[in-house]
Amino acid sequence: MAKKNQKKKNSTLFAAACVLLGLLIILIIFLVKKDQIFTNLKETAFFDRVFGSTPTVIENHEPAEPKKTETIPLKNDEVTIKIETEDAPAPVYTKPETKSADKPAASDTSKPAEEAKPAEKKPDAPKKEPAASAKTELQLCFVNIDGDGAVVRQVIKRQVAKSDSPLTTAINLLLQGPDTTKSAERNCMSLIPAGTKLLSAKVSGGVAYLNFNEAFEINTYGVEGYIHQLEQIVYTATAFSTVNSVQFLIEGEKRDYLGSEGVLIASPLSRSSF
Protein backbone atom coordinates (compact mmCIF):
# COMPACT_ATOMS: atom_id res chain seq x y z
CA MET A 1 0.00 0.00 0.00
CA ALA A 2 2.85 2.33 0.84
CA LYS A 3 4.46 1.61 -2.53
CA LYS A 4 1.22 2.52 -4.25
CA ASN A 5 1.00 5.83 -2.46
CA GLN A 6 4.62 6.59 -3.22
CA LYS A 7 4.10 5.82 -6.89
CA LYS A 8 1.01 8.02 -7.01
CA LYS A 9 2.88 10.83 -5.31
CA ASN A 10 5.70 10.63 -7.83
CA SER A 11 3.22 10.77 -10.70
CA THR A 12 1.60 13.84 -9.21
CA LEU A 13 4.97 15.60 -8.82
CA PHE A 14 5.96 14.78 -12.40
CA ALA A 15 2.66 16.11 -13.72
CA ALA A 16 3.08 19.29 -11.67
CA ALA A 17 6.61 19.70 -13.00
CA CYS A 18 5.38 19.33 -16.60
CA VAL A 19 2.66 21.89 -16.02
CA LEU A 20 5.16 24.27 -14.44
CA LEU A 21 7.58 23.78 -17.35
CA GLY A 22 4.78 24.45 -19.84
CA LEU A 23 3.80 27.63 -18.02
CA LEU A 24 7.43 28.74 -17.97
CA ILE A 25 7.72 28.20 -21.73
CA ILE A 26 4.49 30.12 -22.31
CA LEU A 27 5.81 32.97 -20.12
CA ILE A 28 9.07 33.11 -22.04
CA ILE A 29 7.23 33.18 -25.35
CA PHE A 30 4.94 35.87 -23.99
CA LEU A 31 7.89 38.02 -22.88
CA VAL A 32 9.63 37.62 -26.23
CA LYS A 33 6.53 38.22 -28.29
CA LYS A 34 4.82 40.61 -25.85
CA ASP A 35 4.96 43.55 -28.22
CA GLN A 36 3.54 41.52 -31.10
CA ILE A 37 0.84 39.92 -28.89
CA PHE A 38 -0.27 43.30 -27.48
CA THR A 39 -0.29 44.74 -31.00
CA ASN A 40 -2.42 41.87 -32.34
CA LEU A 41 -4.87 42.10 -29.37
CA LYS A 42 -5.22 45.85 -29.95
CA GLU A 43 -5.64 45.58 -33.72
CA THR A 44 -8.15 42.68 -33.55
CA ALA A 45 -10.12 44.24 -30.61
CA PHE A 46 -10.09 40.81 -28.91
CA PHE A 47 -11.09 42.09 -25.43
CA ASP A 48 -13.88 44.27 -26.88
CA ARG A 49 -15.43 41.29 -28.59
CA VAL A 50 -15.05 38.85 -25.68
CA PHE A 51 -15.30 41.03 -22.54
CA GLY A 52 -16.82 44.22 -23.95
CA SER A 53 -13.88 46.49 -23.05
CA THR A 54 -10.15 46.62 -23.66
CA PRO A 55 -7.67 46.89 -20.76
CA THR A 56 -5.79 50.18 -20.51
CA VAL A 57 -2.41 48.52 -20.96
CA ILE A 58 -3.59 47.10 -24.32
CA GLU A 59 -5.35 50.32 -25.34
CA ASN A 60 -2.24 52.49 -24.69
CA HIS A 61 0.20 50.05 -26.27
CA GLU A 62 2.20 51.47 -29.21
CA PRO A 63 3.88 48.96 -31.51
CA ALA A 64 7.65 49.26 -31.64
CA GLU A 65 9.05 50.62 -34.89
CA PRO A 66 10.75 47.99 -37.02
CA LYS A 67 14.49 48.13 -37.22
CA LYS A 68 15.71 50.02 -40.20
CA THR A 69 18.54 48.88 -42.39
CA GLU A 70 20.49 51.50 -44.24
CA THR A 71 22.96 50.92 -47.05
CA ILE A 72 25.59 53.59 -47.42
CA PRO A 73 26.91 53.85 -50.99
CA LEU A 74 30.66 54.37 -51.01
CA LYS A 75 32.92 55.29 -53.87
CA ASN A 76 35.72 53.37 -55.48
CA ASP A 77 36.80 50.33 -53.47
CA GLU A 78 35.05 51.28 -50.15
CA VAL A 79 33.01 48.58 -48.39
CA THR A 80 29.24 48.98 -47.97
CA ILE A 81 28.33 49.01 -44.25
CA LYS A 82 24.87 48.03 -43.01
CA ILE A 83 23.74 49.60 -39.71
CA GLU A 84 20.69 48.38 -37.81
CA THR A 85 19.26 50.90 -35.34
CA GLU A 86 16.03 51.41 -33.48
CA ASP A 87 15.58 55.11 -34.38
CA ALA A 88 17.80 55.23 -37.50
CA PRO A 89 20.64 57.63 -36.47
CA ALA A 90 22.84 59.23 -39.10
CA PRO A 91 25.24 56.67 -40.59
CA VAL A 92 28.89 56.93 -39.65
CA TYR A 93 31.63 55.27 -41.62
CA THR A 94 35.37 55.58 -42.04
CA LYS A 95 36.93 55.87 -45.48
CA PRO A 96 39.46 53.08 -46.06
CA GLU A 97 43.05 54.12 -46.26
CA THR A 98 44.57 54.30 -49.70
CA LYS A 99 48.10 53.26 -50.46
CA SER A 100 50.42 56.13 -51.14
CA ALA A 101 53.23 55.90 -53.65
CA ASP A 102 55.80 56.90 -51.01
CA LYS A 103 54.15 55.31 -47.94
CA PRO A 104 53.73 51.50 -47.59
CA ALA A 105 50.29 50.11 -46.66
CA ALA A 106 49.65 49.13 -43.03
CA SER A 107 49.82 45.45 -43.94
CA ASP A 108 53.26 45.96 -45.47
CA THR A 109 54.91 47.59 -42.41
CA SER A 110 57.07 44.53 -41.90
CA LYS A 111 58.79 45.08 -45.22
CA PRO A 112 60.66 48.27 -46.16
CA ALA A 113 59.33 50.04 -49.21
CA GLU A 114 61.34 49.24 -52.29
CA GLU A 115 62.93 52.18 -54.01
CA ALA A 116 61.67 52.75 -57.53
CA LYS A 117 64.26 51.78 -60.07
CA PRO A 118 65.08 54.48 -62.59
CA ALA A 119 63.83 53.64 -66.05
CA GLU A 120 66.55 52.29 -68.24
CA LYS A 121 67.42 54.75 -70.94
CA LYS A 122 67.19 53.20 -74.34
CA PRO A 123 69.94 54.06 -76.77
CA ASP A 124 68.92 56.66 -79.27
CA ALA A 125 68.00 55.24 -82.64
CA PRO A 126 70.48 56.21 -85.32
CA LYS A 127 69.37 59.31 -87.10
CA LYS A 128 68.35 58.75 -90.65
CA GLU A 129 70.00 60.96 -93.15
CA PRO A 130 67.46 62.83 -95.28
CA ALA A 131 67.06 61.15 -98.63
CA ALA A 132 68.78 63.08 -101.33
CA SER A 133 66.31 64.60 -103.76
CA ALA A 134 66.11 62.71 -107.05
CA LYS A 135 68.06 64.29 -109.87
CA THR A 136 67.54 64.39 -113.60
CA GLU A 137 69.67 65.63 -116.50
CA LEU A 138 68.39 68.32 -118.86
CA GLN A 139 69.93 69.54 -122.13
CA LEU A 140 69.92 73.30 -122.73
CA CYS A 141 70.88 74.92 -126.02
CA PHE A 142 72.90 78.16 -125.88
CA VAL A 143 75.23 79.76 -128.48
CA ASN A 144 78.74 81.14 -128.57
CA ILE A 145 80.88 83.12 -131.04
CA ASP A 146 83.79 81.27 -132.67
CA GLY A 147 87.09 82.78 -133.83
CA ASP A 148 85.62 83.76 -137.21
CA GLY A 149 82.76 85.65 -135.55
CA ALA A 150 80.17 83.02 -136.51
CA VAL A 151 77.37 82.10 -134.12
CA VAL A 152 77.69 78.43 -133.11
CA ARG A 153 75.13 76.28 -131.32
CA GLN A 154 76.31 75.05 -127.86
CA VAL A 155 74.32 72.29 -126.06
CA ILE A 156 75.15 71.82 -122.36
CA LYS A 157 73.84 69.43 -119.68
CA ARG A 158 72.46 70.40 -116.29
CA GLN A 159 71.74 68.21 -113.25
CA VAL A 160 68.53 69.44 -111.62
CA ALA A 161 65.91 68.12 -109.21
CA LYS A 162 63.20 66.02 -110.79
CA SER A 163 59.84 67.69 -111.40
CA ASP A 164 56.43 66.78 -112.79
CA SER A 165 56.94 69.08 -115.80
CA PRO A 166 60.57 68.73 -116.97
CA LEU A 167 59.89 70.50 -120.31
CA THR A 168 58.66 73.63 -118.52
CA THR A 169 61.68 73.45 -116.20
CA ALA A 170 64.09 73.18 -119.13
CA ILE A 171 62.57 76.14 -121.07
CA ASN A 172 62.53 78.36 -117.95
CA LEU A 173 66.20 77.54 -117.23
CA LEU A 174 67.01 78.36 -120.86
CA LEU A 175 65.29 81.74 -120.53
CA GLN A 176 67.43 82.51 -117.46
CA GLY A 177 70.58 82.25 -119.58
CA PRO A 178 73.86 80.38 -119.03
CA ASP A 179 75.33 79.88 -115.55
CA THR A 180 78.78 81.45 -115.90
CA THR A 181 79.92 79.92 -112.59
CA LYS A 182 80.07 76.57 -114.39
CA SER A 183 83.09 76.00 -116.61
CA ALA A 184 81.01 74.35 -119.36
CA GLU A 185 78.80 77.47 -119.68
CA ARG A 186 81.42 80.17 -119.16
CA ASN A 187 81.69 81.03 -122.87
CA CYS A 188 77.99 80.56 -123.65
CA MET A 189 75.40 83.23 -124.40
CA SER A 190 71.71 83.38 -125.30
CA LEU A 191 70.03 85.27 -128.15
CA ILE A 192 66.54 84.92 -126.70
CA PRO A 193 65.22 88.48 -125.98
CA ALA A 194 65.46 89.64 -122.36
CA GLY A 195 62.09 89.71 -120.59
CA THR A 196 60.77 86.65 -122.45
CA LYS A 197 58.46 84.51 -120.30
CA LEU A 198 56.93 81.10 -120.90
CA LEU A 199 53.17 81.43 -120.34
CA SER A 200 52.21 77.78 -120.94
CA ALA A 201 53.51 74.52 -122.37
CA LYS A 202 51.90 71.26 -123.47
CA VAL A 203 52.84 68.30 -125.66
CA SER A 204 50.38 66.62 -128.02
CA GLY A 205 51.18 64.16 -130.80
CA GLY A 206 54.91 64.82 -130.57
CA VAL A 207 54.41 68.59 -130.92
CA ALA A 208 55.30 70.92 -128.04
CA TYR A 209 53.00 73.95 -127.97
CA LEU A 210 55.02 76.70 -126.27
CA ASN A 211 53.27 79.98 -125.50
CA PHE A 212 55.45 83.08 -124.89
CA ASN A 213 54.71 86.70 -124.02
CA GLU A 214 55.15 89.58 -126.51
CA ALA A 215 58.79 90.18 -125.47
CA PHE A 216 59.67 87.06 -127.52
CA GLU A 217 58.98 89.07 -130.71
CA ILE A 218 61.57 91.81 -130.09
CA ASN A 219 65.13 90.74 -130.98
CA THR A 220 67.77 93.48 -131.41
CA TYR A 221 70.12 91.15 -133.33
CA GLY A 222 67.94 91.10 -136.46
CA VAL A 223 67.14 88.06 -138.58
CA GLU A 224 70.09 86.03 -137.31
CA GLY A 225 69.00 86.73 -133.76
CA TYR A 226 65.44 85.50 -134.50
CA ILE A 227 66.70 82.31 -136.15
CA HIS A 228 69.03 81.43 -133.28
CA GLN A 229 66.44 82.18 -130.57
CA LEU A 230 64.05 79.76 -132.32
CA GLU A 231 66.89 77.25 -132.70
CA GLN A 232 67.70 77.41 -128.98
CA ILE A 233 64.07 76.69 -128.06
CA VAL A 234 63.67 73.85 -130.62
CA TYR A 235 66.91 72.04 -129.67
CA THR A 236 66.12 72.30 -125.94
CA ALA A 237 62.53 71.01 -126.36
CA THR A 238 63.34 68.18 -128.78
CA ALA A 239 65.94 66.80 -126.39
CA PHE A 240 62.91 65.04 -124.83
CA SER A 241 61.90 61.80 -126.57
CA THR A 242 58.24 62.83 -126.59
CA VAL A 243 58.88 66.02 -128.57
CA ASN A 244 59.65 66.04 -132.32
CA SER A 245 58.85 69.68 -133.14
CA VAL A 246 57.72 72.97 -131.60
CA GLN A 247 54.72 75.13 -132.43
CA PHE A 248 55.39 78.70 -131.28
CA LEU A 249 52.52 80.80 -129.85
CA ILE A 250 52.59 84.47 -128.85
CA GLU A 251 50.14 85.42 -126.09
CA GLY A 252 48.18 82.26 -126.88
CA GLU A 253 47.89 82.97 -130.62
CA LYS A 254 49.54 81.32 -133.61
CA ARG A 255 51.45 83.85 -135.70
CA ASP A 256 52.62 83.43 -139.32
CA TYR A 257 55.87 85.33 -138.85
CA LEU A 258 58.14 86.28 -135.97
CA GLY A 259 59.12 89.95 -135.76
CA SER A 260 59.32 92.53 -138.51
CA GLU A 261 62.00 90.53 -140.32
CA GLY A 262 59.40 87.87 -141.18
CA VAL A 263 60.81 84.54 -139.88
CA LEU A 264 58.13 81.90 -140.59
CA ILE A 265 56.62 80.26 -137.49
CA ALA A 266 53.13 79.36 -138.81
CA SER A 267 53.85 75.60 -138.60
CA PRO A 268 55.83 73.49 -136.10
CA LEU A 269 59.63 73.75 -136.37
CA SER A 270 62.00 70.77 -135.90
CA ARG A 271 65.80 70.46 -135.78
CA SER A 272 65.87 69.98 -139.52
CA SER A 273 64.45 73.51 -139.90
CA PHE A 274 67.87 75.00 -139.04
Tab-separated table of C-alpha atoms in Angstrom:
chain	number	residue	atom	x	y	z
A	1	MET	CA	0.000	0.000	0.000
A	2	ALA	CA	2.855	2.335	0.840
A	3	LYS	CA	4.463	1.612	-2.530
A	4	LYS	CA	1.222	2.517	-4.255
A	5	ASN	CA	0.996	5.827	-2.458
A	6	GLN	CA	4.625	6.590	-3.222
A	7	LYS	CA	4.097	5.822	-6.894
A	8	LYS	CA	1.008	8.021	-7.014
A	9	LYS	CA	2.879	10.826	-5.305
A	10	ASN	CA	5.702	10.633	-7.835
A	11	SER	CA	3.225	10.769	-10.704
A	12	THR	CA	1.602	13.836	-9.212
A	13	LEU	CA	4.974	15.604	-8.823
A	14	PHE	CA	5.962	14.777	-12.396
A	15	ALA	CA	2.662	16.110	-13.722
A	16	ALA	CA	3.080	19.287	-11.673
A	17	ALA	CA	6.614	19.699	-13.000
A	18	CYS	CA	5.378	19.331	-16.596
A	19	VAL	CA	2.656	21.890	-16.023
A	20	LEU	CA	5.155	24.275	-14.441
A	21	LEU	CA	7.575	23.784	-17.345
A	22	GLY	CA	4.777	24.450	-19.842
A	23	LEU	CA	3.796	27.634	-18.020
A	24	LEU	CA	7.429	28.736	-17.966
A	25	ILE	CA	7.720	28.203	-21.732
A	26	ILE	CA	4.489	30.125	-22.309
A	27	LEU	CA	5.808	32.975	-20.116
A	28	ILE	CA	9.071	33.110	-22.038
A	29	ILE	CA	7.235	33.178	-25.345
A	30	PHE	CA	4.944	35.875	-23.993
A	31	LEU	CA	7.886	38.019	-22.876
A	32	VAL	CA	9.633	37.615	-26.225
A	33	LYS	CA	6.525	38.220	-28.290
A	34	LYS	CA	4.816	40.610	-25.854
A	35	ASP	CA	4.956	43.550	-28.223
A	36	GLN	CA	3.539	41.522	-31.105
A	37	ILE	CA	0.844	39.921	-28.887
A	38	PHE	CA	-0.268	43.303	-27.482
A	39	THR	CA	-0.289	44.744	-30.997
A	40	ASN	CA	-2.425	41.873	-32.338
A	41	LEU	CA	-4.867	42.096	-29.374
A	42	LYS	CA	-5.217	45.846	-29.949
A	43	GLU	CA	-5.640	45.585	-33.723
A	44	THR	CA	-8.151	42.676	-33.553
A	45	ALA	CA	-10.116	44.243	-30.607
A	46	PHE	CA	-10.088	40.807	-28.912
A	47	PHE	CA	-11.094	42.090	-25.432
A	48	ASP	CA	-13.880	44.275	-26.880
A	49	ARG	CA	-15.428	41.290	-28.592
A	50	VAL	CA	-15.050	38.847	-25.679
A	51	PHE	CA	-15.304	41.027	-22.535
A	52	GLY	CA	-16.818	44.216	-23.953
A	53	SER	CA	-13.880	46.495	-23.053
A	54	THR	CA	-10.151	46.624	-23.657
A	55	PRO	CA	-7.666	46.889	-20.762
A	56	THR	CA	-5.788	50.178	-20.511
A	57	VAL	CA	-2.408	48.515	-20.963
A	58	ILE	CA	-3.594	47.101	-24.315
A	59	GLU	CA	-5.353	50.316	-25.343
A	60	ASN	CA	-2.243	52.489	-24.692
A	61	HIS	CA	0.202	50.048	-26.268
A	62	GLU	CA	2.204	51.472	-29.212
A	63	PRO	CA	3.883	48.959	-31.508
A	64	ALA	CA	7.653	49.262	-31.637
A	65	GLU	CA	9.053	50.617	-34.891
A	66	PRO	CA	10.748	47.995	-37.018
A	67	LYS	CA	14.490	48.131	-37.217
A	68	LYS	CA	15.714	50.018	-40.201
A	69	THR	CA	18.543	48.884	-42.388
A	70	GLU	CA	20.494	51.499	-44.243
A	71	THR	CA	22.960	50.922	-47.050
A	72	ILE	CA	25.592	53.586	-47.422
A	73	PRO	CA	26.908	53.846	-50.994
A	74	LEU	CA	30.659	54.369	-51.011
A	75	LYS	CA	32.923	55.290	-53.872
A	76	ASN	CA	35.723	53.367	-55.477
A	77	ASP	CA	36.798	50.333	-53.471
A	78	GLU	CA	35.049	51.276	-50.147
A	79	VAL	CA	33.009	48.580	-48.389
A	80	THR	CA	29.239	48.981	-47.967
A	81	ILE	CA	28.327	49.013	-44.248
A	82	LYS	CA	24.873	48.026	-43.008
A	83	ILE	CA	23.742	49.598	-39.708
A	84	GLU	CA	20.693	48.385	-37.808
A	85	THR	CA	19.257	50.896	-35.342
A	86	GLU	CA	16.027	51.407	-33.481
A	87	ASP	CA	15.577	55.109	-34.379
A	88	ALA	CA	17.802	55.229	-37.502
A	89	PRO	CA	20.639	57.633	-36.473
A	90	ALA	CA	22.843	59.230	-39.100
A	91	PRO	CA	25.245	56.668	-40.592
A	92	VAL	CA	28.885	56.925	-39.653
A	93	TYR	CA	31.630	55.273	-41.622
A	94	THR	CA	35.371	55.577	-42.037
A	95	LYS	CA	36.927	55.875	-45.479
A	96	PRO	CA	39.456	53.083	-46.056
A	97	GLU	CA	43.048	54.120	-46.264
A	98	THR	CA	44.570	54.303	-49.702
A	99	LYS	CA	48.097	53.263	-50.457
A	100	SER	CA	50.425	56.131	-51.135
A	101	ALA	CA	53.229	55.902	-53.649
A	102	ASP	CA	55.796	56.902	-51.013
A	103	LYS	CA	54.146	55.305	-47.943
A	104	PRO	CA	53.729	51.504	-47.590
A	105	ALA	CA	50.295	50.114	-46.660
A	106	ALA	CA	49.646	49.126	-43.030
A	107	SER	CA	49.817	45.449	-43.942
A	108	ASP	CA	53.257	45.955	-45.468
A	109	THR	CA	54.907	47.585	-42.413
A	110	SER	CA	57.071	44.530	-41.896
A	111	LYS	CA	58.789	45.083	-45.217
A	112	PRO	CA	60.661	48.268	-46.156
A	113	ALA	CA	59.325	50.043	-49.206
A	114	GLU	CA	61.344	49.239	-52.286
A	115	GLU	CA	62.926	52.175	-54.011
A	116	ALA	CA	61.668	52.755	-57.531
A	117	LYS	CA	64.263	51.785	-60.069
A	118	PRO	CA	65.076	54.480	-62.590
A	119	ALA	CA	63.833	53.639	-66.046
A	120	GLU	CA	66.550	52.289	-68.245
A	121	LYS	CA	67.421	54.751	-70.940
A	122	LYS	CA	67.187	53.202	-74.343
A	123	PRO	CA	69.944	54.059	-76.773
A	124	ASP	CA	68.921	56.660	-79.275
A	125	ALA	CA	67.999	55.245	-82.636
A	126	PRO	CA	70.483	56.208	-85.319
A	127	LYS	CA	69.374	59.310	-87.100
A	128	LYS	CA	68.351	58.749	-90.654
A	129	GLU	CA	69.999	60.963	-93.153
A	130	PRO	CA	67.457	62.828	-95.283
A	131	ALA	CA	67.062	61.150	-98.627
A	132	ALA	CA	68.782	63.079	-101.330
A	133	SER	CA	66.311	64.597	-103.760
A	134	ALA	CA	66.105	62.714	-107.049
A	135	LYS	CA	68.059	64.292	-109.868
A	136	THR	CA	67.535	64.389	-113.603
A	137	GLU	CA	69.666	65.632	-116.496
A	138	LEU	CA	68.393	68.319	-118.860
A	139	GLN	CA	69.931	69.537	-122.132
A	140	LEU	CA	69.924	73.304	-122.735
A	141	CYS	CA	70.879	74.917	-126.018
A	142	PHE	CA	72.896	78.159	-125.880
A	143	VAL	CA	75.228	79.760	-128.482
A	144	ASN	CA	78.741	81.136	-128.569
A	145	ILE	CA	80.880	83.118	-131.036
A	146	ASP	CA	83.785	81.270	-132.669
A	147	GLY	CA	87.085	82.779	-133.832
A	148	ASP	CA	85.616	83.756	-137.206
A	149	GLY	CA	82.757	85.648	-135.554
A	150	ALA	CA	80.173	83.019	-136.507
A	151	VAL	CA	77.367	82.099	-134.117
A	152	VAL	CA	77.685	78.429	-133.109
A	153	ARG	CA	75.134	76.282	-131.319
A	154	GLN	CA	76.314	75.055	-127.860
A	155	VAL	CA	74.324	72.288	-126.063
A	156	ILE	CA	75.153	71.823	-122.362
A	157	LYS	CA	73.840	69.434	-119.681
A	158	ARG	CA	72.461	70.398	-116.289
A	159	GLN	CA	71.736	68.210	-113.247
A	160	VAL	CA	68.527	69.442	-111.621
A	161	ALA	CA	65.911	68.124	-109.211
A	162	LYS	CA	63.200	66.018	-110.794
A	163	SER	CA	59.843	67.692	-111.403
A	164	ASP	CA	56.431	66.782	-112.789
A	165	SER	CA	56.941	69.085	-115.802
A	166	PRO	CA	60.572	68.733	-116.975
A	167	LEU	CA	59.891	70.499	-120.307
A	168	THR	CA	58.665	73.634	-118.519
A	169	THR	CA	61.677	73.452	-116.200
A	170	ALA	CA	64.090	73.183	-119.128
A	171	ILE	CA	62.573	76.141	-121.067
A	172	ASN	CA	62.530	78.357	-117.948
A	173	LEU	CA	66.196	77.539	-117.230
A	174	LEU	CA	67.014	78.363	-120.856
A	175	LEU	CA	65.287	81.744	-120.532
A	176	GLN	CA	67.430	82.512	-117.455
A	177	GLY	CA	70.579	82.252	-119.579
A	178	PRO	CA	73.859	80.383	-119.026
A	179	ASP	CA	75.334	79.876	-115.551
A	180	THR	CA	78.779	81.450	-115.900
A	181	THR	CA	79.925	79.921	-112.591
A	182	LYS	CA	80.067	76.574	-114.391
A	183	SER	CA	83.091	75.995	-116.609
A	184	ALA	CA	81.012	74.351	-119.359
A	185	GLU	CA	78.801	77.471	-119.677
A	186	ARG	CA	81.422	80.174	-119.161
A	187	ASN	CA	81.694	81.033	-122.872
A	188	CYS	CA	77.988	80.564	-123.648
A	189	MET	CA	75.404	83.231	-124.395
A	190	SER	CA	71.707	83.381	-125.295
A	191	LEU	CA	70.026	85.272	-128.147
A	192	ILE	CA	66.539	84.924	-126.695
A	193	PRO	CA	65.222	88.478	-125.977
A	194	ALA	CA	65.457	89.636	-122.364
A	195	GLY	CA	62.095	89.706	-120.592
A	196	THR	CA	60.768	86.646	-122.454
A	197	LYS	CA	58.458	84.513	-120.302
A	198	LEU	CA	56.926	81.097	-120.901
A	199	LEU	CA	53.169	81.430	-120.339
A	200	SER	CA	52.214	77.782	-120.936
A	201	ALA	CA	53.506	74.516	-122.365
A	202	LYS	CA	51.903	71.262	-123.470
A	203	VAL	CA	52.835	68.301	-125.661
A	204	SER	CA	50.382	66.625	-128.021
A	205	GLY	CA	51.176	64.161	-130.802
A	206	GLY	CA	54.913	64.816	-130.571
A	207	VAL	CA	54.411	68.594	-130.918
A	208	ALA	CA	55.302	70.919	-128.044
A	209	TYR	CA	52.999	73.949	-127.967
A	210	LEU	CA	55.019	76.703	-126.272
A	211	ASN	CA	53.265	79.979	-125.505
A	212	PHE	CA	55.455	83.078	-124.893
A	213	ASN	CA	54.713	86.696	-124.023
A	214	GLU	CA	55.151	89.578	-126.506
A	215	ALA	CA	58.792	90.176	-125.468
A	216	PHE	CA	59.666	87.055	-127.518
A	217	GLU	CA	58.977	89.071	-130.711
A	218	ILE	CA	61.570	91.806	-130.086
A	219	ASN	CA	65.128	90.740	-130.977
A	220	THR	CA	67.772	93.476	-131.410
A	221	TYR	CA	70.117	91.153	-133.333
A	222	GLY	CA	67.939	91.101	-136.462
A	223	VAL	CA	67.140	88.061	-138.580
A	224	GLU	CA	70.094	86.034	-137.308
A	225	GLY	CA	69.002	86.733	-133.763
A	226	TYR	CA	65.437	85.501	-134.496
A	227	ILE	CA	66.699	82.315	-136.150
A	228	HIS	CA	69.026	81.429	-133.277
A	229	GLN	CA	66.439	82.183	-130.570
A	230	LEU	CA	64.053	79.759	-132.318
A	231	GLU	CA	66.888	77.254	-132.702
A	232	GLN	CA	67.700	77.410	-128.977
A	233	ILE	CA	64.068	76.688	-128.060
A	234	VAL	CA	63.667	73.848	-130.617
A	235	TYR	CA	66.907	72.037	-129.674
A	236	THR	CA	66.116	72.298	-125.945
A	237	ALA	CA	62.528	71.011	-126.357
A	238	THR	CA	63.343	68.183	-128.784
A	239	ALA	CA	65.942	66.796	-126.387
A	240	PHE	CA	62.914	65.039	-124.831
A	241	SER	CA	61.905	61.800	-126.567
A	242	THR	CA	58.235	62.825	-126.588
A	243	VAL	CA	58.880	66.023	-128.568
A	244	ASN	CA	59.647	66.041	-132.324
A	245	SER	CA	58.849	69.679	-133.136
A	246	VAL	CA	57.720	72.975	-131.598
A	247	GLN	CA	54.718	75.130	-132.435
A	248	PHE	CA	55.394	78.704	-131.282
A	249	LEU	CA	52.518	80.795	-129.848
A	250	ILE	CA	52.586	84.473	-128.851
A	251	GLU	CA	50.142	85.418	-126.090
A	252	GLY	CA	48.178	82.260	-126.877
A	253	GLU	CA	47.892	82.969	-130.615
A	254	LYS	CA	49.537	81.323	-133.612
A	255	ARG	CA	51.452	83.851	-135.705
A	256	ASP	CA	52.615	83.430	-139.315
A	257	TYR	CA	55.870	85.333	-138.848
A	258	LEU	CA	58.144	86.278	-135.966
A	259	GLY	CA	59.118	89.952	-135.759
A	260	SER	CA	59.324	92.535	-138.506
A	261	GLU	CA	62.001	90.532	-140.322
A	262	GLY	CA	59.403	87.868	-141.180
A	263	VAL	CA	60.812	84.544	-139.880
A	264	LEU	CA	58.128	81.899	-140.587
A	265	ILE	CA	56.621	80.264	-137.490
A	266	ALA	CA	53.131	79.365	-138.806
A	267	SER	CA	53.847	75.605	-138.597
A	268	PRO	CA	55.827	73.487	-136.104
A	269	LEU	CA	59.633	73.753	-136.373
A	270	SER	CA	61.996	70.774	-135.900
A	271	ARG	CA	65.795	70.460	-135.780
A	272	SER	CA	65.870	69.982	-139.519
A	273	SER	CA	64.446	73.509	-139.896
A	274	PHE	CA	67.867	74.996	-139.045
